[in-house]
CSV table of C-alpha atoms in Angstrom, one decimal:
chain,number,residue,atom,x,y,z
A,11,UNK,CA,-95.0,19.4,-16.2
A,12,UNK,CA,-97.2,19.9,-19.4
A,13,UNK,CA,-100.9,19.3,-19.1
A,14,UNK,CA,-104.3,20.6,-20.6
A,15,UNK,CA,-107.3,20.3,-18.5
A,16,UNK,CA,-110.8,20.8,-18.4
A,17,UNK,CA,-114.2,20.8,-16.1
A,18,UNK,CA,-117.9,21.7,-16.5
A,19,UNK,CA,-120.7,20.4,-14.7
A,20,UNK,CA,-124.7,20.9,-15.6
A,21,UNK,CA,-127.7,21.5,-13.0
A,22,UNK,CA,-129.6,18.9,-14.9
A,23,UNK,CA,-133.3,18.7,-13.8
A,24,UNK,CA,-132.3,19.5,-9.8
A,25,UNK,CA,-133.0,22.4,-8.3
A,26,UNK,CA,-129.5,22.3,-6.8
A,27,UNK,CA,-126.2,21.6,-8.3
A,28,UNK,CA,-124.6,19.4,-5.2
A,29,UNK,CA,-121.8,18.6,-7.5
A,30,UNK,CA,-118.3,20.4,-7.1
A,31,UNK,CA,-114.7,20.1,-8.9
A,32,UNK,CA,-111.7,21.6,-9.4
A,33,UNK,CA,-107.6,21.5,-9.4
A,34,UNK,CA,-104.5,22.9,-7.5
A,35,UNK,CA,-101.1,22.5,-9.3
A,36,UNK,CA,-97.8,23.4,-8.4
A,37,UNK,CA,-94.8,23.6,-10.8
A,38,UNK,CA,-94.4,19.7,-10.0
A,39,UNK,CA,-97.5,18.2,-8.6
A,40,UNK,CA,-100.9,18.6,-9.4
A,41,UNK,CA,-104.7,17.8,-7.5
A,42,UNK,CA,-107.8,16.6,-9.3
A,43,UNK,CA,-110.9,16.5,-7.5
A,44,UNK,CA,-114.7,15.9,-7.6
A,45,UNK,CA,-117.4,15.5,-4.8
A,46,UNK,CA,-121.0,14.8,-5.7
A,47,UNK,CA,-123.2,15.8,-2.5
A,48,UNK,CA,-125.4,13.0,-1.9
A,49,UNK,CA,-129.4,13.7,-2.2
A,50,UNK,CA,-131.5,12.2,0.4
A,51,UNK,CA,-129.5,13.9,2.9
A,52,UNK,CA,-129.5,17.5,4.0
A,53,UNK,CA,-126.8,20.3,2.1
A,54,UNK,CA,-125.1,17.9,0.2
A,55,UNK,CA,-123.6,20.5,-1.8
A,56,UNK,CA,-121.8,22.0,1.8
A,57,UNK,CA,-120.5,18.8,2.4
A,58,UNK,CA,-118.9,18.7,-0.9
A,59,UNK,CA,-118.1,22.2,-0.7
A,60,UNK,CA,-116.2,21.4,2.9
A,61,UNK,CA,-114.4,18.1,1.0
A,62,UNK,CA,-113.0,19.9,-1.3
A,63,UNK,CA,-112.0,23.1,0.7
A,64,UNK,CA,-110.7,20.8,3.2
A,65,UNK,CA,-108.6,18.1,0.6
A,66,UNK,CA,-107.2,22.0,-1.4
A,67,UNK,CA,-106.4,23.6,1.6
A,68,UNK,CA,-104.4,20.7,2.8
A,69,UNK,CA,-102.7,20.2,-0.7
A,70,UNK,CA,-101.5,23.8,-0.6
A,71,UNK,CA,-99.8,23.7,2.6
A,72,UNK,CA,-98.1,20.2,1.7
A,73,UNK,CA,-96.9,20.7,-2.2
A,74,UNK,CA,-93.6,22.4,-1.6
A,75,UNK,CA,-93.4,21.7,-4.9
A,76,UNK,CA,-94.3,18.0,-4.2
A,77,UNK,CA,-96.5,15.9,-1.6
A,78,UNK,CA,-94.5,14.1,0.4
A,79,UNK,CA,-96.0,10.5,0.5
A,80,UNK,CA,-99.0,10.4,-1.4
A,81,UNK,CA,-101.1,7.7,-0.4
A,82,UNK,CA,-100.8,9.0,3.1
A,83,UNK,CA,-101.6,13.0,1.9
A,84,UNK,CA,-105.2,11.4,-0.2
A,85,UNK,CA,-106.1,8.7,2.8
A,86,UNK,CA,-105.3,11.8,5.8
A,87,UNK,CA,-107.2,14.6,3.6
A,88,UNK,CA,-109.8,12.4,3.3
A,89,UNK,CA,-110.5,11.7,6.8
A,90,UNK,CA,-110.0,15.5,7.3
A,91,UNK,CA,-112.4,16.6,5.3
A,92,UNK,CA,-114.9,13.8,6.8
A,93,UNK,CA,-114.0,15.5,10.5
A,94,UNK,CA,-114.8,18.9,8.8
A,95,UNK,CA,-118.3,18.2,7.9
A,96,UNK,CA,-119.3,16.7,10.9
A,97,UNK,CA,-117.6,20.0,13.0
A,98,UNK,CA,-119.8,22.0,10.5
A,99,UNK,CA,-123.3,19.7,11.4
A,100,UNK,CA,-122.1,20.7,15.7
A,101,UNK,CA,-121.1,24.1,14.6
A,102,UNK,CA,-124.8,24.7,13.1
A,103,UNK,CA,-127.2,22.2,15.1
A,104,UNK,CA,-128.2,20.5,12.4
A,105,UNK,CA,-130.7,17.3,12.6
A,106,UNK,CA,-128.2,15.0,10.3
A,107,UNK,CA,-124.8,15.3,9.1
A,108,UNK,CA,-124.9,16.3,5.3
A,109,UNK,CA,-122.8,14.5,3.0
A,110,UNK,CA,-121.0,13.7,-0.2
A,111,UNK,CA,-119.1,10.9,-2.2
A,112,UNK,CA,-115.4,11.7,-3.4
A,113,UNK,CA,-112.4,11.3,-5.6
A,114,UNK,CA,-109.1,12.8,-5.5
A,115,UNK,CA,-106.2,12.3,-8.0
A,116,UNK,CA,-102.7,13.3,-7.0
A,117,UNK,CA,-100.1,13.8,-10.4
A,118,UNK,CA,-96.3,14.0,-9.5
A,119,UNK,CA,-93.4,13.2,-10.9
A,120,UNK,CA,-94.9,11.4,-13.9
A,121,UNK,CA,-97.1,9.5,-11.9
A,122,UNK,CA,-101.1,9.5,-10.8
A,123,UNK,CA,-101.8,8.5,-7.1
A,124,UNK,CA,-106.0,8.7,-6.9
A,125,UNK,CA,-108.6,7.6,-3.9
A,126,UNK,CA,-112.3,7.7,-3.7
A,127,UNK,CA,-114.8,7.5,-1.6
A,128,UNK,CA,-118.8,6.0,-2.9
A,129,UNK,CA,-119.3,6.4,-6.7
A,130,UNK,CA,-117.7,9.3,-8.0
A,131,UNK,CA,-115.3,7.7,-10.8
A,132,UNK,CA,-111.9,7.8,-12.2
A,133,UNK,CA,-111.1,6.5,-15.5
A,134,UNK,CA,-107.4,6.3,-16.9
A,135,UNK,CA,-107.7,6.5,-20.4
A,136,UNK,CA,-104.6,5.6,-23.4
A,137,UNK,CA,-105.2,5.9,-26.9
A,138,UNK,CA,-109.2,5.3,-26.8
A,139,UNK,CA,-108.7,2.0,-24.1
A,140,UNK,CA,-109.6,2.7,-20.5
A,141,UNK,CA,-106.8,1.1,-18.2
A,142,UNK,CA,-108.6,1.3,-15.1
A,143,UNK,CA,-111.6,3.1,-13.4
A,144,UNK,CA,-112.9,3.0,-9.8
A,145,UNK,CA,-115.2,0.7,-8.5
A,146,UNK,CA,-118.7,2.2,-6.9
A,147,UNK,CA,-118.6,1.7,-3.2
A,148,UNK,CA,-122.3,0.6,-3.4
A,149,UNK,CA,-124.4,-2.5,-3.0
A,150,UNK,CA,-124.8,-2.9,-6.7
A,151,UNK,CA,-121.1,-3.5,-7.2
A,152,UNK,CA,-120.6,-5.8,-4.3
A,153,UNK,CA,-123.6,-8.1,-5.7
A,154,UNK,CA,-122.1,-8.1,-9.0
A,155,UNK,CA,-118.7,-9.2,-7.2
A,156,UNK,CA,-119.9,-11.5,-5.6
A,157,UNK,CA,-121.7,-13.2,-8.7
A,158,UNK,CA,-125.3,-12.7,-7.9
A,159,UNK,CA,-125.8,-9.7,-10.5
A,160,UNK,CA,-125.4,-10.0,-14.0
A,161,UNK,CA,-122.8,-6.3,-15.3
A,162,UNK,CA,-124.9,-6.2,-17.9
A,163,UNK,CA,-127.3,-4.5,-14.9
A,164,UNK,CA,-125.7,-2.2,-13.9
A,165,UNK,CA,-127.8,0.7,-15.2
A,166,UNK,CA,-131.2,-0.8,-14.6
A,167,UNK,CA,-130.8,-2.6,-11.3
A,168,UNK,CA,-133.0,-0.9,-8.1
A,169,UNK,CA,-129.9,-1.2,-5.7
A,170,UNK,CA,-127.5,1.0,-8.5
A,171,UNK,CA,-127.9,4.1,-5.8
A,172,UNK,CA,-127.1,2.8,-2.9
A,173,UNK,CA,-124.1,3.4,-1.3
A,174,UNK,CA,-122.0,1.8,1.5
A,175,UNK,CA,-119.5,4.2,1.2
A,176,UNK,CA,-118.9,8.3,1.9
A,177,UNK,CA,-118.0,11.5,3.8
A,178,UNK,CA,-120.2,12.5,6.8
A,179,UNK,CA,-121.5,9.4,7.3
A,180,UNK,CA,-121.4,8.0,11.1
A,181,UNK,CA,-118.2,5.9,10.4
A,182,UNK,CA,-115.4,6.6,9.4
A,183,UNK,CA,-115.3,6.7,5.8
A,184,UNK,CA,-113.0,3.7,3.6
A,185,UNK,CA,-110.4,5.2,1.5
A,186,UNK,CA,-109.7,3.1,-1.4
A,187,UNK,CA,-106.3,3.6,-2.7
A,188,UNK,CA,-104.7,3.2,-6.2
A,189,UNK,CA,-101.6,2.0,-7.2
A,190,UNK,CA,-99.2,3.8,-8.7
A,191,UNK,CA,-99.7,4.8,-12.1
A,192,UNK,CA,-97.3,5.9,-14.7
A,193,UNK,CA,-98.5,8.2,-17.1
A,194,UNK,CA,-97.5,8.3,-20.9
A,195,UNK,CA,-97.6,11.2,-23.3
A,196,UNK,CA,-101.5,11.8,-24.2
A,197,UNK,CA,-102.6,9.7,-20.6
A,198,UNK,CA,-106.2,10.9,-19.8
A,199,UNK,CA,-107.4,10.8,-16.3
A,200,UNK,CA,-111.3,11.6,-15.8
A,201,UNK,CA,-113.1,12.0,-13.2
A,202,UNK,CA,-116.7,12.2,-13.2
A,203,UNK,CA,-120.2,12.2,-11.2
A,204,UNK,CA,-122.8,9.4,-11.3
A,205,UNK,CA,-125.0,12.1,-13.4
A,206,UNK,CA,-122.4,11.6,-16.3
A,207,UNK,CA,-121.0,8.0,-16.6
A,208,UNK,CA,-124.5,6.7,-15.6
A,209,UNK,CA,-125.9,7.5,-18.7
A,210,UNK,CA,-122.7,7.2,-21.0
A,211,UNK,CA,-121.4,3.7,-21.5
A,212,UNK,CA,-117.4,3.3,-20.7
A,213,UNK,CA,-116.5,2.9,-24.2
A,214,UNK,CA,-118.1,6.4,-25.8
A,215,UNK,CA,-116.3,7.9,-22.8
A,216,UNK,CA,-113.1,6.0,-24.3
A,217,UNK,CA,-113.9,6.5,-27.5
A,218,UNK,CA,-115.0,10.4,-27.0
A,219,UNK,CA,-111.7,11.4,-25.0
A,220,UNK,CA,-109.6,9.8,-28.2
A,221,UNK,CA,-111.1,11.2,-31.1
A,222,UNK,CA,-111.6,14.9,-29.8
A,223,UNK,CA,-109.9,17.2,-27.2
A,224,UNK,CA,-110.7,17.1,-23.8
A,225,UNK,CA,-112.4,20.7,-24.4
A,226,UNK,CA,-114.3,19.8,-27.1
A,227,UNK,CA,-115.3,16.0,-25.4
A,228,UNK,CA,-116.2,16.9,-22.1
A,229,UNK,CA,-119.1,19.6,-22.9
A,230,UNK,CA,-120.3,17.1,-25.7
A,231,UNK,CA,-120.3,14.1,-23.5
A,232,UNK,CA,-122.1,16.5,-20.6
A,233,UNK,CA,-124.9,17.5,-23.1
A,234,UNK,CA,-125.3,14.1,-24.3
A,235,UNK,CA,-125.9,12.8,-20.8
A,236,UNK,CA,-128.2,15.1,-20.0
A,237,UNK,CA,-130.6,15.3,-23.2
A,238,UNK,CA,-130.3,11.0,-22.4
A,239,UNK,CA,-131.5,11.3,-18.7
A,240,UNK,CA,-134.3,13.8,-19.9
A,241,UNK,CA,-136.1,16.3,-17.7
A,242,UNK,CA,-135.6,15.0,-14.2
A,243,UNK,CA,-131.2,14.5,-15.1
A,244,UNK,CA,-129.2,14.6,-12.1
A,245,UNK,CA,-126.4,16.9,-11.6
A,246,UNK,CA,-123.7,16.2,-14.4
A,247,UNK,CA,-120.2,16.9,-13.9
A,248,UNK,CA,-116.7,16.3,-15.2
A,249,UNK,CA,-113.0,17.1,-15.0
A,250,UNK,CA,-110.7,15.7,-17.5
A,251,UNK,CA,-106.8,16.1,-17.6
A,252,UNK,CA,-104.1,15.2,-20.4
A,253,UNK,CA,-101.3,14.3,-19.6
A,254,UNK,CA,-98.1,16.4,-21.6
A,255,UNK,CA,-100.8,18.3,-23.4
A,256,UNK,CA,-102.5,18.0,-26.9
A,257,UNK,CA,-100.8,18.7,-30.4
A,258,UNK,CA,-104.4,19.8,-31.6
A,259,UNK,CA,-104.4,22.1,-29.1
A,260,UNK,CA,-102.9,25.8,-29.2
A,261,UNK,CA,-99.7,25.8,-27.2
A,262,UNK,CA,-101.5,28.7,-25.2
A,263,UNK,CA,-103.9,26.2,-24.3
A,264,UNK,CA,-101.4,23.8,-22.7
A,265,UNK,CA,-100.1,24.4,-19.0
A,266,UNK,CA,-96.4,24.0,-18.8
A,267,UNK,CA,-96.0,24.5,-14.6
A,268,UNK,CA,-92.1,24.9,-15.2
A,269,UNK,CA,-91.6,28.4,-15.1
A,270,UNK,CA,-93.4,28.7,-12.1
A,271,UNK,CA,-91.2,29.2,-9.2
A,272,UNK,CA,-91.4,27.3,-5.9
A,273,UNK,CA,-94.1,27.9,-3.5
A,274,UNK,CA,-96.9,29.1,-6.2
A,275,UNK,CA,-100.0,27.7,-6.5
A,276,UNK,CA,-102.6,28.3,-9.0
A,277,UNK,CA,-106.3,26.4,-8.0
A,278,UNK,CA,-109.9,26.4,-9.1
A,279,UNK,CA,-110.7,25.4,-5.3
A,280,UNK,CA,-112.7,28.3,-3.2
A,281,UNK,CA,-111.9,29.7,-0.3
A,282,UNK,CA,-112.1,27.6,2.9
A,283,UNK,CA,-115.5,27.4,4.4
A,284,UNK,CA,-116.3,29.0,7.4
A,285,UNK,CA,-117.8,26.3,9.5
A,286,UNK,CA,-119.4,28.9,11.9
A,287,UNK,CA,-122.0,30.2,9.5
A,288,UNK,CA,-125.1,29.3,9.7
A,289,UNK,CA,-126.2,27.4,6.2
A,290,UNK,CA,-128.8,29.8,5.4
A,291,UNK,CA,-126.8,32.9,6.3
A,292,UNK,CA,-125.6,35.3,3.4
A,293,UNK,CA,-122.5,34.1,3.5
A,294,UNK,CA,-123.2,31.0,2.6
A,295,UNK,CA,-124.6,32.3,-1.2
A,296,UNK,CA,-120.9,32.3,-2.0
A,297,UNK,CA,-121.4,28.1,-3.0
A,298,UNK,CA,-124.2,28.9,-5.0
A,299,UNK,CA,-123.9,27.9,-8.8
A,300,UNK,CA,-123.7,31.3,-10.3
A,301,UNK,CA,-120.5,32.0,-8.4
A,302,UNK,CA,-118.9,28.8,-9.2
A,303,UNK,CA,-119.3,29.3,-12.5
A,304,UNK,CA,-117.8,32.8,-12.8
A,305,UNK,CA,-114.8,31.2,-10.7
A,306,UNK,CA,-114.2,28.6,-13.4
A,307,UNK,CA,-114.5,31.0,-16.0
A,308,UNK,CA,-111.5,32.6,-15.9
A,309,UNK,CA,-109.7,29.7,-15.6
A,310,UNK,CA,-111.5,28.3,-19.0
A,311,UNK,CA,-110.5,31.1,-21.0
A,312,UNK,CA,-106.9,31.1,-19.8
A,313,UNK,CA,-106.9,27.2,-20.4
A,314,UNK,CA,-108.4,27.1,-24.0
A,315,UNK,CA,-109.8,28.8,-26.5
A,316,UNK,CA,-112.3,25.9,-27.8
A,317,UNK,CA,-113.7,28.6,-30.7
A,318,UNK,CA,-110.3,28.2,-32.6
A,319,UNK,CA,-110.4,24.3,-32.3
A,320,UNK,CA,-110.3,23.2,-36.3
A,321,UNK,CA,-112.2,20.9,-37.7
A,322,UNK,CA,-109.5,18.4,-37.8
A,323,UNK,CA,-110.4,18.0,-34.0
């Protein structure tokens, strides 16, 4: 496989970033994901924390190199990591269940399997036209299915934040499924939380993604939506993947997974919560922003080198 890839996510105007990413590849199959920890509840950002930790972990112990059915691998993971964070609200008394909306996109041999959960998004992009993206699991959408809102609402309307659909909730959650997806040369898969395509339209995502690299887009688009949302921005986060790389891109800056022998695993996804400590023990600083960012870091500078884009880009 031959890939670039990128993520960043931005604070905005919150006091906590609730919002978490990251990937897992193998040499032949490779994990996208992003949780948004949903305010209005308590320690969204654990519950996204515990998603992804839980959806990674199981990813690792199933890509030998390759997940072996995966619409089955994205719907159990889910469900998973929804048992997870309600072990975590029993392991630590606490008064509500915390938690968080999700997407997950699965990459194997030349085709994208993805599932979300609420109103984190996936776009497929080809050559500045947007194929397909999720649909919000939230009262907003299901009005404007079933006729009684205008699209043209959909950033303005008072039910836009309200959600049917998640992890932790008292249900069980609704994994909606893709179909499969064949990817072309210079495929773009984004995923994204509500912080960033709220305040972007769909087609200067489209439009974005096409003209520049993913590593020169996705910082741009962040900064835009933030500076648009102003001083009270919610969390703003995106990862975006080529597919077979970039020619505008450094060939160091392009993953090719196969060299890599069987049973390696390079990932951006922490360490496996520990569902026993308390959330306001020490050991729980290990989530906080600061550390997430140093994570990524490494991964950023091994992945690009954006200061020797040209100006062709």
């Amino acid at each position: 496989m031959r890939f670039s890839v990128y993520q960043e996510s931005h604070i905005g105007g919150r006091k906590v970033n609730q919002d978490r990413m990251g990937y897992s590849f193998t040499r032949d199959a490779i994990l996208l994901l992003l949780a948004d920890g949903m305010g209005g509840h308590i320690l969204g950002e654990m519950a996204a924390a515990i998603a992804m930790q839980t959806i990674g972990s199981l990813f690792q112990q199933q890509a030998h190199p390759l997940v072996g059915r995966p619409e089955r691998f994205l719907e159990d993971s889910f469900l998973a990591a929804h048992q997870e964070i309600h072990r975590y609200r029993t392991m630590n008394n606490l008064p509500e269940t915390p938690r968080t909306t999700i997407v997950a996109c699965l990459i194997q041999n030349g085709y994208a399997y993805w599932a979300h959960c609420g109103d984190s998004r996936l776009y497929w992009m080809r050559q500045g036209q947007i194929l397909l993206r999720t649909k919000d699991h939230s009262r907003l959408e299901t009005l404007i299915a079933q006729g009684k809102v205008d699209p043209s609402e959909r950033h303005t309307h008072p039910d836009r934040n309200k959600l049917f659909n998640c992890l932790g909730a008292p249900n069980a959650p609704i994994v909606e499924l893709s179909r499969r997806a064949a990817l072309q040369p210079g495929d773009i898969i984004l995923l994204c939380s509500d912080g960033f395509w709220s305040m972007l339209p769909d087609h200067m995502l489209a439009q974005r993604l096409h003209e520049h690299t993913i590593v020169r887009a996705i910082p741009e688009l962040i900064r835009s939506a933030v500076s648009i949302a102003g001083k009270h921005s919610d969390n703003t986060t995106a990862l975006a993947m080529m597919w077979e790389g970039d020619n505008r891109l450094e060939d160091s800056s392009i993953i090719s997974t196969n060299t890599l022998p069987i049973g390696s695993i390079t990932t951006t996804i922490q360490a496996p919560v520990d569902p026993d400590v308390a959330p306001d023990s020490a050991e729980h600083d290990i989530f906080n922003d600061a550390e997430i960012e140093k994570a990524i870091a490494e991964i950023r500078n091994a992945i690009h080198k954006s200061s020797r884009i040209t100006s062709k880009d």
